[in-house]
Amino acid sequence: MIRITPDALNPHEVTELVRKPSNGAVVTFLGTTRDLFEGRDVDHLEYEAYQPMAENMLQQIVDEIRERWAIEDVAIAHRVGRVDVGEISLVVAIGSPHRKEALEASAYMLDRIKTMVPIWKKEVFQGGEVWVGSQSESAATPPVT
């Protein structure tokens, strides 16, 4: 399952998609909005995505995981729009017969999402805002949409 949505994410629902009797390990990662960024109090985040391409890139990463670790059970949900402090913006769940592969695949998934998927994050803080992207962690201009 790959989902990009403006709706609140339910980590239990995403995790249940990868729980099976054959999986001895289930790893779920939650990306949440923190209250501080580079010494500034964060009010909220705003995510934008080029959705068709983002979904295709997420599928490519899932395919890479399936090939590299022979893991079939992968579920990803990413928020777009406003995400307040403490709210979940990303859920990655991986089910595998063994923990090592599930943990490795989870870390791989997160690194690949950050570097290749066209989803952009704007940090909105007291007194300003900044776009944070995979190419430059301090990019100050929004993506072209």
XYZ file of C-alpha atoms in Angstrom:
145
model
C 0.000 0.000 0.000
C 1.244 3.422 -0.968
C -0.845 6.405 0.091
C -0.253 10.145 -0.173
C -3.077 11.996 1.528
C -4.064 15.251 3.244
C -5.859 13.176 5.891
C -4.502 12.283 9.328
C -2.510 9.042 9.300
C -3.407 6.001 11.364
C -0.199 4.078 12.161
C -2.125 1.071 13.494
C -4.009 0.726 10.212
C -0.789 0.933 8.169
C 1.029 -1.525 10.448
C -1.808 -4.061 10.275
C -1.313 -4.251 6.504
C 2.098 -5.934 6.995
C 1.284 -8.166 9.977
C 1.050 -11.792 8.903
C 1.714 -15.142 10.592
C 4.818 -15.551 8.399
C 6.339 -12.268 9.606
C 8.283 -12.603 12.830
C 9.270 -8.942 12.642
C 7.202 -5.837 12.004
C 8.954 -2.476 12.000
C 6.882 0.702 11.975
C 8.465 4.142 11.668
C 6.534 7.321 12.456
C 7.785 10.671 11.231
C 6.299 13.378 13.460
C 6.457 17.150 13.500
C 8.897 18.312 16.132
C 8.524 21.603 17.983
C 12.040 22.940 17.329
C 14.067 23.383 14.119
C 17.517 24.971 14.098
C 16.778 26.736 17.375
C 13.393 28.093 16.250
C 9.980 27.208 17.652
C 8.055 25.368 14.929
C 4.372 26.200 14.521
C 3.639 23.539 11.881
C 4.893 21.920 8.686
C 3.421 22.125 5.219
C 4.063 19.322 2.733
C 3.636 19.471 -1.026
C 4.057 16.599 -3.434
C 4.099 15.972 -7.122
C 1.763 13.092 -6.404
C 1.920 10.937 -9.565
C 5.712 11.005 -9.587
C 5.941 10.592 -5.802
C 3.745 7.484 -5.939
C 5.863 6.067 -8.774
C 9.085 6.727 -6.868
C 7.687 5.151 -3.703
C 6.739 2.084 -5.739
C 10.265 1.956 -7.138
C 11.666 1.947 -3.588
C 9.242 -0.827 -2.576
C 10.397 -2.819 -5.596
C 14.044 -2.278 -4.584
C 13.279 -3.580 -1.081
C 11.478 -6.611 -2.463
C 14.446 -7.423 -4.689
C 17.204 -6.711 -2.159
C 15.671 -8.355 0.940
C 12.902 -10.547 -0.548
C 10.404 -8.648 1.601
C 6.857 -8.561 0.268
C 5.035 -6.681 3.017
C 5.634 -2.937 2.801
C 3.164 -0.134 3.489
C 3.790 3.621 3.240
C 1.552 6.581 4.019
C 2.682 10.221 3.705
C 0.736 13.352 4.587
C 0.516 16.445 2.444
C -0.796 19.807 3.532
C -0.542 21.185 7.040
C 0.870 18.926 9.773
C 0.885 20.396 13.279
C 3.472 19.770 15.991
C 3.145 16.229 17.330
C 1.171 14.993 14.330
C 2.375 12.176 12.076
C 3.556 13.025 8.572
C 4.968 9.633 7.549
C 4.266 5.994 8.381
C 6.477 3.231 7.002
C 5.656 -0.340 8.010
C 7.672 -3.376 6.962
C 6.903 -6.998 7.780
C 9.566 -9.670 7.399
C 10.271 -13.163 8.693
C 13.380 -11.799 10.470
C 14.155 -8.551 12.333
C 17.510 -7.787 10.690
C 16.012 -7.547 7.215
C 13.008 -5.544 8.453
C 15.240 -3.026 10.237
C 17.639 -2.702 7.300
C 14.800 -2.301 4.806
C 13.136 0.334 6.990
C 16.315 2.427 7.210
C 16.837 2.040 3.464
C 13.261 3.124 2.752
C 13.594 6.264 4.871
C 16.897 7.289 3.281
C 15.546 6.737 -0.229
C 12.336 8.678 0.474
C 14.334 11.662 1.674
C 16.706 11.700 -1.289
C 14.511 10.837 -4.262
C 10.778 11.295 -3.713
C 9.303 14.650 -4.839
C 7.707 15.601 -1.526
C 8.730 18.977 -0.124
C 8.513 20.225 3.435
C 8.121 23.798 4.622
C 8.929 24.512 8.269
C 6.735 27.347 9.568
C 8.127 28.887 12.744
C 7.710 32.001 14.792
C 8.916 34.847 12.566
C 9.311 32.996 9.276
C 9.362 29.850 7.224
C 11.853 27.809 5.223
C 11.532 25.075 2.605
C 13.544 22.007 3.538
C 14.401 19.717 0.653
C 16.415 16.671 -0.219
C 18.913 18.663 -2.272
C 19.522 21.448 0.244
C 18.511 21.318 3.871
C 18.324 25.126 3.983
C 16.550 25.860 0.707
C 14.581 29.074 1.101
C 12.511 28.893 -2.076
C 9.432 26.759 -2.650
C 9.308 24.054 -5.317
C 7.854 24.898 -8.704
C 4.398 23.340 -8.996
